[in-house]
């Protein structure tokens, strides 16, 4: 992949900002539920819409936070130019259409 255009960079930065808001909301809910075994209800507005979750255990909240952090890290690597690169390799074939392995 070549260099990112300015509009692509802006879109990625906007997505990172939304994810940061979601992580903050989940971490607040996680800290609120630290004393309880489950959280009754929490709500947050991610900028793309409202989200409500009811009866989530702290371990489920932690999994959500980790998934969001992973997604954020992937987007940040894309911005930094250190993301994974896909390569398509073709094998050269020897005579008569058979692969030569020597």
Short mmCIF file of C-alpha atoms in Angstrom, two decimals:
data_model
loop_
_atom_site.label_atom_id
_atom_site.label_comp_id
_atom_site.label_asym_id
_atom_site.label_seq_id
_atom_site.Cartn_x
_atom_site.Cartn_y
_atom_site.Cartn_z
CA UNK A 1 0.00 0.00 0.00
CA UNK A 2 1.29 3.44 -0.84
CA UNK A 3 1.16 6.56 1.25
CA UNK A 4 -2.13 7.56 2.75
CA UNK A 5 -3.89 10.60 1.38
CA UNK A 6 -4.84 13.48 3.64
CA UNK A 7 -8.50 12.46 3.59
CA UNK A 8 -7.60 8.87 4.54
CA UNK A 9 -5.46 10.13 7.43
CA UNK A 10 -8.35 12.32 8.63
CA UNK A 11 -10.78 9.39 8.48
CA UNK A 12 -8.42 7.17 10.45
CA UNK A 13 -7.85 9.90 13.05
CA UNK A 14 -11.62 10.35 13.39
CA UNK A 15 -12.06 6.60 13.91
CA UNK A 16 -9.32 6.62 16.55
CA UNK A 17 -11.08 9.49 18.36
CA UNK A 18 -14.36 7.53 18.40
CA UNK A 19 -12.59 4.43 19.70
CA UNK A 20 -10.89 6.50 22.41
CA UNK A 21 -14.31 7.76 23.55
CA UNK A 22 -15.66 4.21 23.60
CA UNK A 23 -12.66 2.96 25.59
CA UNK A 24 -13.12 5.77 28.11
CA UNK A 25 -16.80 4.92 28.53
CA UNK A 26 -16.11 1.20 28.95
CA UNK A 27 -13.32 1.88 31.44
CA UNK A 28 -15.65 4.10 33.47
CA UNK A 29 -18.24 1.34 33.50
CA UNK A 30 -15.55 -1.21 34.37
CA UNK A 31 -14.32 0.86 37.32
CA UNK A 32 -17.90 1.41 38.49
CA UNK A 33 -18.50 -2.33 38.42
CA UNK A 34 -15.29 -3.20 40.28
CA UNK A 35 -17.16 -3.49 43.58
CA UNK A 36 -20.08 -5.39 42.07
CA UNK A 37 -20.22 -8.71 40.32
CA UNK A 38 -22.26 -7.19 37.51
CA UNK A 39 -23.20 -3.75 36.30
CA UNK A 40 -26.88 -3.00 36.05
CA UNK A 41 -26.84 -0.57 33.16
CA UNK A 42 -24.60 1.99 31.51
CA UNK A 43 -24.94 4.26 28.51
CA UNK A 44 -22.57 6.24 26.35
CA UNK A 45 -22.64 8.27 23.18
CA UNK A 46 -19.80 7.34 20.83
CA UNK A 47 -20.45 10.16 18.40
CA UNK A 48 -21.94 7.68 15.94
CA UNK A 49 -24.91 6.92 18.14
CA UNK A 50 -25.99 5.96 21.62
CA UNK A 51 -25.22 2.58 23.05
CA UNK A 52 -26.71 0.91 26.09
CA UNK A 53 -25.61 -2.29 27.73
CA UNK A 54 -27.40 -4.03 30.55
CA UNK A 55 -26.12 -6.71 32.91
CA UNK A 56 -22.50 -6.98 31.86
CA UNK A 57 -19.96 -8.67 34.07
CA UNK A 58 -16.58 -6.98 34.64
CA UNK A 59 -14.86 -9.71 32.59
CA UNK A 60 -17.13 -8.98 29.60
CA UNK A 61 -16.35 -5.27 29.93
CA UNK A 62 -12.63 -6.05 30.04
CA UNK A 63 -12.94 -8.11 26.83
CA UNK A 64 -14.69 -5.22 25.10
CA UNK A 65 -11.97 -2.82 26.23
CA UNK A 66 -9.24 -5.15 24.95
CA UNK A 67 -10.99 -5.54 21.58
CA UNK A 68 -11.28 -1.76 21.22
CA UNK A 69 -7.64 -1.27 22.21
CA UNK A 70 -6.59 -3.84 19.62
CA UNK A 71 -8.60 -2.08 16.92
CA UNK A 72 -7.12 1.27 17.94
CA UNK A 73 -3.58 -0.15 17.80
CA UNK A 74 -4.22 -1.51 14.29
CA UNK A 75 -5.44 1.89 13.10
CA UNK A 76 -2.45 3.61 14.72
CA UNK A 77 -0.06 1.20 12.95
CA UNK A 78 -1.81 2.04 9.70
CA UNK A 79 -1.20 5.75 10.37
CA UNK A 80 2.44 5.12 11.30
CA UNK A 81 3.03 3.03 8.18
CA UNK A 82 3.95 -0.08 10.18
CA UNK A 83 0.88 -2.20 9.43
CA UNK A 84 1.03 -5.65 7.91
CA UNK A 85 1.78 -5.92 4.21
CA UNK A 86 0.16 -8.50 1.95
CA UNK A 87 2.41 -10.07 -0.65
CA UNK A 88 1.32 -12.20 -3.58
CA UNK A 89 4.06 -14.61 -4.59
CA UNK A 90 4.01 -16.76 -7.69
CA UNK A 91 6.03 -19.91 -8.09
CA UNK A 92 8.06 -20.30 -11.26
CA UNK A 93 7.29 -23.46 -13.11
CA UNK A 94 9.82 -25.62 -14.88
CA UNK A 95 9.20 -27.29 -18.23
CA UNK A 96 5.91 -29.06 -19.07
CA UNK A 97 3.93 -27.13 -16.45
CA UNK A 98 5.39 -29.07 -13.50
CA UNK A 99 6.91 -27.28 -10.55
CA UNK A 100 10.65 -27.69 -10.26
CA UNK A 101 11.91 -27.98 -6.68
CA UNK A 102 15.66 -28.37 -7.30
#
